[in-house]
Coordinates of C-alpha atoms and ligand atoms in Angstrom, one line a residue:
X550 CA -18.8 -29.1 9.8
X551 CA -17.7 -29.4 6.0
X552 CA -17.4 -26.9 3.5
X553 CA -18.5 -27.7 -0.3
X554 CA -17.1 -25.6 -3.1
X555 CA -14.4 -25.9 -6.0
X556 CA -11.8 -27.1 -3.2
X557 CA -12.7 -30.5 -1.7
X558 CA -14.7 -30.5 1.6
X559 CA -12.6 -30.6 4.5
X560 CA -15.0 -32.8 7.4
X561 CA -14.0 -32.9 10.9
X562 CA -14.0 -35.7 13.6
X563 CA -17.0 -35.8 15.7
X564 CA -16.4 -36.2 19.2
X565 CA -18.4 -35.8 22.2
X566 CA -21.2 -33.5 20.3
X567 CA -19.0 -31.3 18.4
X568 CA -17.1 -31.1 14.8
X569 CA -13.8 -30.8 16.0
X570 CA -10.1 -30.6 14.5
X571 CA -7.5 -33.5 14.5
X572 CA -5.1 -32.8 17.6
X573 CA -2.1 -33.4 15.1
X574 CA -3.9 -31.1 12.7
X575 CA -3.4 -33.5 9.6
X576 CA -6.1 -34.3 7.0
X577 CA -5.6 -36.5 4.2
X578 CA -6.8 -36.4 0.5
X579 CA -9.3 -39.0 -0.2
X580 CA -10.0 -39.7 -4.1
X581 CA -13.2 -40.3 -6.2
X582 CA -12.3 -43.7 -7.8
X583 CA -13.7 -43.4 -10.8
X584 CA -12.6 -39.7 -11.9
X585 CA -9.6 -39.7 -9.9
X586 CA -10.2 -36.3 -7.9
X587 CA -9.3 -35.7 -4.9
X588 CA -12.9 -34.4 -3.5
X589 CA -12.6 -34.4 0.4
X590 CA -10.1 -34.4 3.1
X591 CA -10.6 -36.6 5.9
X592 CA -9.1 -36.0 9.3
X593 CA -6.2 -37.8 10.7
X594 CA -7.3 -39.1 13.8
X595 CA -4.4 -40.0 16.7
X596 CA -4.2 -41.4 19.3
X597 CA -5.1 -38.5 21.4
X598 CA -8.2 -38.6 19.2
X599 CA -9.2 -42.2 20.0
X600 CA -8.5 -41.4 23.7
X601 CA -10.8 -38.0 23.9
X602 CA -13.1 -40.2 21.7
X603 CA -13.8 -42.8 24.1
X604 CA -13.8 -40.5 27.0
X605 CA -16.4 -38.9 25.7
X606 CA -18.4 -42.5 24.8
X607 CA -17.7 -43.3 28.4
X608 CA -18.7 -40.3 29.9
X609 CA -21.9 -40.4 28.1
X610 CA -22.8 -44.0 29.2
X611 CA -22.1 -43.7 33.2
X612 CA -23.4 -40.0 33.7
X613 CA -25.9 -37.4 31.5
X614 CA -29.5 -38.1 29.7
X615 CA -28.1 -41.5 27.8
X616 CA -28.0 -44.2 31.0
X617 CA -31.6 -42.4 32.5
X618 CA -33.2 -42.7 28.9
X619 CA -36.1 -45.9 28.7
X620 CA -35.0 -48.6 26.6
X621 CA -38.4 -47.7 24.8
X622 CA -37.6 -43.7 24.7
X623 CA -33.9 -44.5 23.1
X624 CA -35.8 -46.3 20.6
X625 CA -38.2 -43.1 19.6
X626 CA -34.6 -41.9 18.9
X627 CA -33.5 -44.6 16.8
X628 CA -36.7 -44.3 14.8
X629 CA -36.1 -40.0 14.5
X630 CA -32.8 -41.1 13.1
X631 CA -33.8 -43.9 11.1
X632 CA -36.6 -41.0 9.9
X633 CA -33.7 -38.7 8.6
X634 CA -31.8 -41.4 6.8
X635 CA -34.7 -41.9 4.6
X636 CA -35.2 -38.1 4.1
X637 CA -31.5 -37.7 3.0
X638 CA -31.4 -41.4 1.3
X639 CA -30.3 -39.5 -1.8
X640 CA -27.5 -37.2 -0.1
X641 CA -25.8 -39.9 2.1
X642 CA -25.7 -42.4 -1.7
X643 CA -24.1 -39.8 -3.6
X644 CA -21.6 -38.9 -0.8
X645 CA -21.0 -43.0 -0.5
X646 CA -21.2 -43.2 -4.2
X647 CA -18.3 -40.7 -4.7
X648 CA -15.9 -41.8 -2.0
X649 CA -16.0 -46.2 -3.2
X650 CA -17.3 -45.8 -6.4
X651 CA -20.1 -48.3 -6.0
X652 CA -23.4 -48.3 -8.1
X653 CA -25.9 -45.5 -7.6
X654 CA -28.4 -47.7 -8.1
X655 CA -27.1 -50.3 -5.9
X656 CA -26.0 -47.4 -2.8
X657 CA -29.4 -46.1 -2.8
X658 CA -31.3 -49.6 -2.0
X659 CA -28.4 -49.6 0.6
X660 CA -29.2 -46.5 2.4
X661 CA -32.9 -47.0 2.4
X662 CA -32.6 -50.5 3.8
X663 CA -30.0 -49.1 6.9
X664 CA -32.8 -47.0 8.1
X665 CA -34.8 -50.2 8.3
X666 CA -31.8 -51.6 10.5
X667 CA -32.8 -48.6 12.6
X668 CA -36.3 -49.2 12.9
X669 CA -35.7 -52.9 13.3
X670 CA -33.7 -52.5 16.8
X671 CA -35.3 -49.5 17.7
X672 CA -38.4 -52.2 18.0
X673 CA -35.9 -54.5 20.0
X674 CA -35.1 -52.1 22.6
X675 CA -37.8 -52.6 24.7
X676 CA -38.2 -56.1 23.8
X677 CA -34.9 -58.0 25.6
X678 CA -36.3 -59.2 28.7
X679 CA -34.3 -62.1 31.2
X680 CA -35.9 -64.8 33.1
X681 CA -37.2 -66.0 36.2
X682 CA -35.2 -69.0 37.3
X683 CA -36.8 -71.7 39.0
X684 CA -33.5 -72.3 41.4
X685 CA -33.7 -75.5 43.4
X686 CA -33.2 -73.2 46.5
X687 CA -36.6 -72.5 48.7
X688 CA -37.5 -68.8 49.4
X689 CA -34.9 -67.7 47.0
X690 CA -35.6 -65.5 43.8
X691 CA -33.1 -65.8 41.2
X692 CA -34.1 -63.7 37.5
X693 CA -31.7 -62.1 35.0
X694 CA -31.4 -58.9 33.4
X695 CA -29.6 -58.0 30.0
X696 CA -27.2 -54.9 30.7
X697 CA -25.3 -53.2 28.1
X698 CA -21.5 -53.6 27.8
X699 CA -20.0 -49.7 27.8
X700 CA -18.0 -48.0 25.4
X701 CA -18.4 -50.0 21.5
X702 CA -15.8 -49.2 18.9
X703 CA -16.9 -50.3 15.2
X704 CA -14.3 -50.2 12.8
X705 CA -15.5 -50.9 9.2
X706 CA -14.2 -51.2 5.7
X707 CA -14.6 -49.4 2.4
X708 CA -16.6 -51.7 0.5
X709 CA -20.1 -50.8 2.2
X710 CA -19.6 -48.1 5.0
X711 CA -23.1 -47.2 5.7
X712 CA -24.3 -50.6 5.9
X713 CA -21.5 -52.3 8.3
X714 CA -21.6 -49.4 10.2
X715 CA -25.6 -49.3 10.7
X716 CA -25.0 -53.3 11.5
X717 CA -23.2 -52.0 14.5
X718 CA -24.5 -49.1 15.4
X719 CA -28.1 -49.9 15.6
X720 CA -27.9 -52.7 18.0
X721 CA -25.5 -51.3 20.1
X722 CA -27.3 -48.3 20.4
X723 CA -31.0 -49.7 21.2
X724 CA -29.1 -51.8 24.2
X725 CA -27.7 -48.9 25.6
X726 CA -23.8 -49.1 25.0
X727 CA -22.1 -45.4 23.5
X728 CA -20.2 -46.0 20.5
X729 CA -17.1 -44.8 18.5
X730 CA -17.4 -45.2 14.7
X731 CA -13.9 -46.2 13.3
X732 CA -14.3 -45.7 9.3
X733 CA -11.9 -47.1 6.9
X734 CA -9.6 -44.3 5.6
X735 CA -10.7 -45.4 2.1
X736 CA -14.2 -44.4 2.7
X737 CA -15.1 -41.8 6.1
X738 CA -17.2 -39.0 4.9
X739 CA -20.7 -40.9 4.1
X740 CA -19.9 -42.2 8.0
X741 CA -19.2 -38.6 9.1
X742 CA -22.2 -37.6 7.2
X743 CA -24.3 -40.2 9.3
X744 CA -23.4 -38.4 12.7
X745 CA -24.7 -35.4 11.4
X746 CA -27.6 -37.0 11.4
X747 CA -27.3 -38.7 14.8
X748 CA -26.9 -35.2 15.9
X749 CA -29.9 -34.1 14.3
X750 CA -32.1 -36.7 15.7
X751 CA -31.1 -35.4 19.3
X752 CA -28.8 -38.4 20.3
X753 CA -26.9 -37.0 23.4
X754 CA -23.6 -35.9 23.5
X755 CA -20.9 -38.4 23.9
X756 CA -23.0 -41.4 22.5
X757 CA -21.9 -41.5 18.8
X758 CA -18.3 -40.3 18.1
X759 CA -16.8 -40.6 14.9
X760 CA -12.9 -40.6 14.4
X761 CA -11.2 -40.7 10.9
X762 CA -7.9 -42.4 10.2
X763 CA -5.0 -45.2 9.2
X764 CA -5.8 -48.8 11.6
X765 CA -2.8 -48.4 13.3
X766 CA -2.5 -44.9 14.5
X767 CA -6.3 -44.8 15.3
X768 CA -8.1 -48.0 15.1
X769 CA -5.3 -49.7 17.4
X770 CA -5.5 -47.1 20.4
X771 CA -9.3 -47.2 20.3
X772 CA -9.3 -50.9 20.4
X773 CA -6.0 -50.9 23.3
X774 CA -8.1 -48.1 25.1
X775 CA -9.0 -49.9 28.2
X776 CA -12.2 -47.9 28.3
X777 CA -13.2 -50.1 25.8
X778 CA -15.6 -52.6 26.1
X779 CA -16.5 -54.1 22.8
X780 CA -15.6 -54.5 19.0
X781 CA -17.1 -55.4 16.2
X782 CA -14.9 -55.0 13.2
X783 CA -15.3 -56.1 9.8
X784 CA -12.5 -56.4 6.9
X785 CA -9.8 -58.4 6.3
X786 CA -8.1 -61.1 8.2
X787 CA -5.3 -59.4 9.0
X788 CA -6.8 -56.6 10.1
X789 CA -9.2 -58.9 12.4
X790 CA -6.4 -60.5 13.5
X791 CA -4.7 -57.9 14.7
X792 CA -7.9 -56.6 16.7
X793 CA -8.4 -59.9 18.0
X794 CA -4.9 -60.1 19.3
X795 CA -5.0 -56.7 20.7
X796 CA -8.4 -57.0 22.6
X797 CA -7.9 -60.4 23.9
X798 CA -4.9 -59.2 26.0
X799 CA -7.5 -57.2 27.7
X800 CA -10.5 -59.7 27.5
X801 CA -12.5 -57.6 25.6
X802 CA -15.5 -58.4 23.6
X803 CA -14.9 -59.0 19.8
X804 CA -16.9 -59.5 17.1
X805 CA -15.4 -60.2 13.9
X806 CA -16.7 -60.0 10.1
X807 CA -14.1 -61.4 8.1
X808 CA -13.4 -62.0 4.3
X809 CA -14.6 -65.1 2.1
X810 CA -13.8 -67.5 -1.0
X811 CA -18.1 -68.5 -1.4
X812 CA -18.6 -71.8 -3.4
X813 CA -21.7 -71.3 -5.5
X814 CA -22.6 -75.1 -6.9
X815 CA -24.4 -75.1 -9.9
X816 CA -25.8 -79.1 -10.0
X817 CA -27.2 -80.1 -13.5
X818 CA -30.9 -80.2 -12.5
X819 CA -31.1 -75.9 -11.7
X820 CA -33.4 -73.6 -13.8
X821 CA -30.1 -72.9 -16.0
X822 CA -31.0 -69.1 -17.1
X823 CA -31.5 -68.3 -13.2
X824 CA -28.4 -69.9 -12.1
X825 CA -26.4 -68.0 -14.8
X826 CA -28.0 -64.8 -13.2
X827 CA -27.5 -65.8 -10.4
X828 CA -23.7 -66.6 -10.7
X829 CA -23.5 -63.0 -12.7
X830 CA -24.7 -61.6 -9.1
X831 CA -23.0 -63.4 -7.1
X832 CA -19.5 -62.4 -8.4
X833 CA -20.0 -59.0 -10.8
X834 CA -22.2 -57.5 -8.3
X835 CA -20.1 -54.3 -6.6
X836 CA -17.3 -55.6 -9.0
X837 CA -16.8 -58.2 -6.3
X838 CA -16.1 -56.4 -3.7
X839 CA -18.1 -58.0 -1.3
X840 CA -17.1 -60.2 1.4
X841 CA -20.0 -62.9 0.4
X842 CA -18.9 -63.0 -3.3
X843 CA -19.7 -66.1 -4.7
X844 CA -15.7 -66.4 -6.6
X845 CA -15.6 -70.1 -6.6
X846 CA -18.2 -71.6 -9.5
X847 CA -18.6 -74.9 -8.8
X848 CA -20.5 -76.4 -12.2
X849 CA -21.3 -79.8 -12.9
X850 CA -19.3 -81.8 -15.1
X851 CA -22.3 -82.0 -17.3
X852 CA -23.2 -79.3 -18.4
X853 CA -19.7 -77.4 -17.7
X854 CA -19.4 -76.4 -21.5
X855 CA -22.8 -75.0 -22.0
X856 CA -22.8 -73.0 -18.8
X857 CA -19.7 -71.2 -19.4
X858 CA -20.8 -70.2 -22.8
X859 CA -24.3 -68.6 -21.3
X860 CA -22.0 -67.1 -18.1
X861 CA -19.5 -65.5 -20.6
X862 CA -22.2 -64.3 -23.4
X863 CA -24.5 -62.4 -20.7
X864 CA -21.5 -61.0 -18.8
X865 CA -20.4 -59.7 -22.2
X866 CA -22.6 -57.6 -22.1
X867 CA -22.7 -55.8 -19.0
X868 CA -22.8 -51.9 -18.8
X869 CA -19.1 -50.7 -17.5
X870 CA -18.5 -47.1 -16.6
X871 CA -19.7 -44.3 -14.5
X872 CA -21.5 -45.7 -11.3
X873 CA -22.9 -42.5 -10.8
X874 CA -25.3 -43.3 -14.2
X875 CA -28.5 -45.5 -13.3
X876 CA -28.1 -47.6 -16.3
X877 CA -24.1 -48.9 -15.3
X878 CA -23.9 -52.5 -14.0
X879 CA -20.2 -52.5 -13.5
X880 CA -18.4 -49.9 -11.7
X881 CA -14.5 -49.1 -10.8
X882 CA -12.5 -50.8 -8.4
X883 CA -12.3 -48.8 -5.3
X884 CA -8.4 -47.8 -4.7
X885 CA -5.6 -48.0 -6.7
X886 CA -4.2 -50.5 -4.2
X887 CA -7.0 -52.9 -4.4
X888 CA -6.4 -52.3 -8.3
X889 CA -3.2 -53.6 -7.5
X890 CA -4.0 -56.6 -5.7
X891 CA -6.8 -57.9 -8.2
X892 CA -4.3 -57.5 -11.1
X893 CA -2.0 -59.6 -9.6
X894 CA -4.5 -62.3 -8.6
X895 CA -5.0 -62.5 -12.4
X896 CA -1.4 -62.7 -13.5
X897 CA -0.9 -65.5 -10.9
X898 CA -4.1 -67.5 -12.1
X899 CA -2.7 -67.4 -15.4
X900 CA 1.2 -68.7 -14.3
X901 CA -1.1 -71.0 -12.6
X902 CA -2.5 -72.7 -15.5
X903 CA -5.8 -71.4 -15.5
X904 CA -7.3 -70.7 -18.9
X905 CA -9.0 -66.9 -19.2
X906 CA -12.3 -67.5 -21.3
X907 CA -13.3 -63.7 -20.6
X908 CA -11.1 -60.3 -19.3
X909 CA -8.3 -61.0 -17.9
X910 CA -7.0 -57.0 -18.1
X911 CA -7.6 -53.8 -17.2
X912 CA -10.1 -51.4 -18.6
X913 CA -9.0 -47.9 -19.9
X914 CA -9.4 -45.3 -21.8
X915 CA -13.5 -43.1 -23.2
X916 CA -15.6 -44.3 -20.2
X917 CA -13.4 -45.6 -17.8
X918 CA -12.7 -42.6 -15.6
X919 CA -8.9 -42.6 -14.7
X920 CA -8.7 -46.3 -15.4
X921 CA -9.1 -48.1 -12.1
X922 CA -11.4 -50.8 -14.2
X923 CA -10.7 -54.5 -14.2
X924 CA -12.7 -56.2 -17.1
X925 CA -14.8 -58.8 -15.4
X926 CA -12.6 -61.6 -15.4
X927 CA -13.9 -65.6 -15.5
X928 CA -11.2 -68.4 -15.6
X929 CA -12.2 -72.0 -16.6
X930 CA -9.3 -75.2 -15.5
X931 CA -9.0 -74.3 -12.1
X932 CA -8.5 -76.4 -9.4
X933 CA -9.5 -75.9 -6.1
X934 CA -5.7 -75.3 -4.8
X935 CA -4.7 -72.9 -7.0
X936 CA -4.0 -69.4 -4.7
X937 CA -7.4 -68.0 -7.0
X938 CA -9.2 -70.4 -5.7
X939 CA -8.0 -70.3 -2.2
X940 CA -7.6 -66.7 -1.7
X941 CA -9.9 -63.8 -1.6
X942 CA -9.5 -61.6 -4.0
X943 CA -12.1 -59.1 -3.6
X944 CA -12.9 -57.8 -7.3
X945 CA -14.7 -58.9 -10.7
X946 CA -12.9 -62.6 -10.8
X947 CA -14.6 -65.8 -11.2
X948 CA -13.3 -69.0 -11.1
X949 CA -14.6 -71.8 -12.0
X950 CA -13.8 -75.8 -10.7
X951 CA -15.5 -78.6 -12.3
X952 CA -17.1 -81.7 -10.0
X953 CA -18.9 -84.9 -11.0
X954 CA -21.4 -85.3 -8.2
X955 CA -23.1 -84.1 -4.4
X956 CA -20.5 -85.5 -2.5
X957 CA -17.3 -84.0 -4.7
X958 CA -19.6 -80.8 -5.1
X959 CA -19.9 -80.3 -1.1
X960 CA -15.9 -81.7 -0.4
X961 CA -15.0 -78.8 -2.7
X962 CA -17.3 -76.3 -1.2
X963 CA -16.1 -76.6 2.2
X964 CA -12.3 -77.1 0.9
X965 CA -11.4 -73.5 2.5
X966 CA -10.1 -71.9 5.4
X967 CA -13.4 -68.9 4.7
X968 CA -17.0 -70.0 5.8
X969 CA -19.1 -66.5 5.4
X970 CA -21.4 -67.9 2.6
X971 CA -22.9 -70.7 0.3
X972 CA -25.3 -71.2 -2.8
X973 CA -26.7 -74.2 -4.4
X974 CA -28.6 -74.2 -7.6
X975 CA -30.8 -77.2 -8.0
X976 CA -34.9 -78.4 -8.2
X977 CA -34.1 -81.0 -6.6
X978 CA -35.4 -80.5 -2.6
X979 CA -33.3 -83.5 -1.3
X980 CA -30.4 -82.3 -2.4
X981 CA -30.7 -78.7 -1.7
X982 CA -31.3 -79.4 2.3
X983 CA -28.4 -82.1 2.1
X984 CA -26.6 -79.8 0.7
X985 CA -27.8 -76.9 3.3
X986 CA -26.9 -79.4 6.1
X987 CA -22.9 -80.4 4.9
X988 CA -22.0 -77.0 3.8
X989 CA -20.0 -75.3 6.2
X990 CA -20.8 -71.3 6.2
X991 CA -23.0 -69.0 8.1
X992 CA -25.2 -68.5 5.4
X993 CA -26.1 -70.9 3.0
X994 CA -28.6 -69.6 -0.4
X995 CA -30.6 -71.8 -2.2
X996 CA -31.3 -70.8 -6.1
X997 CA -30.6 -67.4 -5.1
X998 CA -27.3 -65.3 -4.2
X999 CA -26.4 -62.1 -2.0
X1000 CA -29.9 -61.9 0.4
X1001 CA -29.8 -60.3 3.4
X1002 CA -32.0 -59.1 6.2
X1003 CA -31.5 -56.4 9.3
X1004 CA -34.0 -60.0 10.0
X1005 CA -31.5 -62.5 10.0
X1006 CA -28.4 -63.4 11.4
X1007 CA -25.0 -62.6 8.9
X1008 CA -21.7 -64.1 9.7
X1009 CA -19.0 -66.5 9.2
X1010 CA -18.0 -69.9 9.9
X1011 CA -14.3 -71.0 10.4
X1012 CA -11.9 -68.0 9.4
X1013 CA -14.6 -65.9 8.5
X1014 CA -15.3 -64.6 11.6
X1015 CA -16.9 -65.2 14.5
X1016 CA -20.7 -63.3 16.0
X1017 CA -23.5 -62.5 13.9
X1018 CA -24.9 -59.3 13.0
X1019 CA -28.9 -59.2 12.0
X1020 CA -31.8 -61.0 13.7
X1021 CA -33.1 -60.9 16.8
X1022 CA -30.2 -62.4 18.8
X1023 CA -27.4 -59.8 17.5
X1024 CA -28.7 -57.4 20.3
X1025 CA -27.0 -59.8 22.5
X1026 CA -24.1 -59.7 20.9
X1027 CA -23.9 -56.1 22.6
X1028 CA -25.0 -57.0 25.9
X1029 CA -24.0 -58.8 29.3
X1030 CA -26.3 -60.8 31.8
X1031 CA -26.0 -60.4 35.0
X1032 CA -27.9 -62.7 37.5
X1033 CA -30.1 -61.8 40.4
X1034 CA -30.6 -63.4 43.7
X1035 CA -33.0 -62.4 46.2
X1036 CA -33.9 -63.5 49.7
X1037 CA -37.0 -61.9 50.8
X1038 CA -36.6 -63.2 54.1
X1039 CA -33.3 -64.6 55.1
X1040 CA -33.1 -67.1 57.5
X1041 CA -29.4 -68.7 57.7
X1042 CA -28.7 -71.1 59.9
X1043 CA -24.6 -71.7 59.5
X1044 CA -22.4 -68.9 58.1
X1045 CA -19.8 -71.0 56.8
X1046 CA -22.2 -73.3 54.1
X1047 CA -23.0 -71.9 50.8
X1048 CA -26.8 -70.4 50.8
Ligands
LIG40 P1 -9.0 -53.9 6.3 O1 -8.9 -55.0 7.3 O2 -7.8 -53.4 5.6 O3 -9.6 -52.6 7.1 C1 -10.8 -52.6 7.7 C2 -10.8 -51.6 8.8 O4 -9.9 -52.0 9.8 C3 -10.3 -50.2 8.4 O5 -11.1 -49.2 9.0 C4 -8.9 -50.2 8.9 O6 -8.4 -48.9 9.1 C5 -9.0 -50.9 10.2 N1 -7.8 -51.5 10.7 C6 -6.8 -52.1 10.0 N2 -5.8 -52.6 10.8 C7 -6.2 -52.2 12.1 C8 -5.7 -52.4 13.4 N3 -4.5 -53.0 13.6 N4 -6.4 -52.0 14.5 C9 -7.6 -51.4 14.3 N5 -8.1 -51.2 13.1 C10 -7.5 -51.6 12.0 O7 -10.2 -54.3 5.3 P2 -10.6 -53.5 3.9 O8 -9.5 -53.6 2.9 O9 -11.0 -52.1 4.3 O10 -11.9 -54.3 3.5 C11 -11.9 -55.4 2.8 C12 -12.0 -56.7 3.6 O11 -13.2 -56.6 4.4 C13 -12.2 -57.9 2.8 O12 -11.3 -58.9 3.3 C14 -13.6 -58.3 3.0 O13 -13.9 -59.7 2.8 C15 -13.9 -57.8 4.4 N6 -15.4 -57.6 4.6 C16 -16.1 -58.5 5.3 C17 -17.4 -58.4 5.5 C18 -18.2 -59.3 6.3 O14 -19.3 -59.0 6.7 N7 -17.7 -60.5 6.6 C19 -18.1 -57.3 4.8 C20 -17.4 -56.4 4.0 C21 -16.0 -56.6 3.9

């Protein structure tokens, strides 16, 4: 399907069990961020590739080996593929690695734990049972069953590709739905590299499709297709928006992981040196670009001075550079774009009033690749209006808004159209389930920052989103009910009164 060699690899789209061309027969250049070369060429998916896509996914749900497989026997393939995601745990995070420029170290924990998203819902499969209803009607039976939905596109972002596609994929996969993979054009080939394995595993034709390209001339007709049953997108709001819009004019199913501003409330009673880690995480991990970044640091007016100094000291002296090299904590921001946009989030914080205690620039030159750095960037004097503080800006920038006490702490926190995520730093157990209870997010951490479990349910509050991926009850999120009655022996009197 790809060819490696001194020219980049050219993939193909993956539809219906084959590696197949782009019907327009365009590819486009996608670029290593931190080196700057252009190392693969990613189809351009069309519309006439979304429709033969979904074709496909719904031929392979109604008819063929997919719709007579066992919930129990599509999970022995869920476990083979979860099996060869572990085997080629290194491949797939150098292939990821190269095409967002994340961490190495960071990718490979990724890729181990999506197998374990596998194996999590291949044990759900066979575990989603309905009810027998004790109707209030004699002689009548009434029990549900869960059915899956159809056709599932996934369309997913750059910042994590394996991972928010394996949310997806996994759980609509053990309930029985077919699926077409929609991969942000910033980041496809670790996703195209992820069918290969699907293949391998002896998934059946049809079920997983894979189609490369721009949102609007693929991810639109794949959403518009009316084939379509489901989709669960993450990225940005405008993005969900649109997909929102789109599907609701055909009452489609929508799940929607969206961005974030995350309040991370340091009170003056937390184990200091673990909440200054902790913040550290919480913004510098992935450079920030994470959805659940923790970019608003709310600190007590107490110890404000002191905390800053720690923050600023340790961050100094992070590890920028390569994140190919095991020992870099701080890589590249992904596109030139994003670059863009987190540069001008600075410039405005600073017009703003906000004072820059540490970065505020770009990185260049020995050791920083092509230069798509931003130094990791904290600003002190903000105030919780300011457009840093209100919008997401999805890189290495940490502000930082003072309060005096619980109740100004938590009106800050939830002072934001975003809800995806929360910490509090604080001994103090009153507090931290007060805290827990007010805050208004889907995920709240408590003297810790950035867990997550294929376990647990992930997802947002407010403008954040709306579904939950993880956890038991995010199998449901890819599956109808329907209801059953049964009259073993009918005996109806008059025709014309409801039984
Ligand atoms: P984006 O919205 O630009 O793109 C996401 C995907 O949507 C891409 O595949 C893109 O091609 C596709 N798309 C865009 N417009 C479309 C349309 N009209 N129809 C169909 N598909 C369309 O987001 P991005 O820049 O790739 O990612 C960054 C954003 O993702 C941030 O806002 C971040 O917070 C969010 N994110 C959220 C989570 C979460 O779980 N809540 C996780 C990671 C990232």
């Amino acid at each position: 399907m790809s060819s490696a060699g001194t020219t980049p690899t050219q993939y193909q789209l993956f539809i219906d069990g084959a590696w197949t061309d782009p019907a327009g027969g365009e590819w486009f250049d996608t670029v290593e961020p931190y080196s700057g070369e252009i190392w693969a060429r990613i189809p351009r998916g069309k519309a006439a590739d979304a429709d033969r896509a979904i074709r496909a996914a719904h031929a392979a749900f109604t008819a063929g080996p997919w719709p007579a497989l066992t919930a129990t026997q599509r999970a022995t393939l869920l476990r083979k593929l979860a099996g060869l995601i572990e085997d080629n745990a290194d491949h797939l995070g150098r292939v990821e690695q190269r095409d967002n420029g994340k961490l190495i170290t960071e990718v490979r924990g990724q890729v181990l734990n999506i197998a374990q998203w596998f194996y999590y819902y291949a044990g759900l499969a066979d575990k989603v049972g309905g009810d027998v209803i004790p109707v209030n009607k004699p002689g009548v039976i009434n029990y549900t069953r869960f059915e899956p939905l159809g056709v599932v596109v996934a369309i997913t972002p750059w910042n994590s590709p394996l991972s928010l596609t394996a949310w997806k994929m996994a759980p609509a996969l053990a309930a029985g739905n077919t699926i077409v993979i929609k991969p942000s054009e910033h980041a496809s080939a670790s996703i195209l590299e992820l069918a290969r394995l699907a293949e391998q595993a002896g998934i059946p034709k049809g079920v997983v499709n894979v189609v490369t390209g721009f949102g609007a001339e693929v991810g639109d007709p794949l959403v518009r297709h009316p084939l379509t049953r489901k989709i669960a997108f993450t990225g940005g709001n405008a993005g969900g928006q649109k997909v929102s819009e789109a599907a609701a004019s055909d009452f489609k199913r929508v799940t929607l992981e969206l961005g974030g501003k995350s309040p991370n409330i340091v009170f003056d009673d937390a184990d200091q040196d673990q909440a200054v880690k902790g913040v550290i995480a919480g913004i510098f991990a992935a450079a920030g670009q994470t959805c659940m970044a923790g970019s608003r640091l709310l600190l007590q007016d107490s110890i404000h001075d002191a905390f800053v100094e720690r923050l600023v000291a340790l961050t100094r002296e992070a590890h920028i550079g390569d994140p190919s090299l095991p020992e870099t904590q701080l890589g590249p921001i992904a596109t030139r774009q994003q670059w863009d946009h987190v540069m001008r989030m600075i410039n405005v914080a600073k017009d703003e009033g906000a004072r820059c205690v540490l970065g505020g620039h770009a990185l260049q030159g020995e050791g920083y690749g092509q230069g798509q750095f931003v130094a990791p960037t904290i600003f002190t004097d903000v105030n919780n209006q300011m457009a840093i503080a209100r919008q997401e800006v999805f890189g290495p920038v940490l502000s930082v808004i003072r309060f005096k006490d619980e109740d100004e702490a938590l009106q800050l926190a939830n002072d934001t159209e975003f809800g995806l995520a929360a910490a509090v730093w604080t001994q103090d157990l009153r507090r931290a389930m007060h805290c827990v209870e007010k805050i208004q997010a889907g995920t709240v951490w408590v003297n810790n920052y950035r867990s997550t479990s294929f376990a647990s349910p992930f997802g947002g509050y407010k403008r954040s989103g709306t579904g939950r991926e993880g956890g038991v009850d995010a199998i449901k999120e890819y599956m109808q009910v329907k209801s059953v009655w049964i009259t073993p022996s009918p005996r109806r009197d008059n025709p014309f009164v409801l039984g």
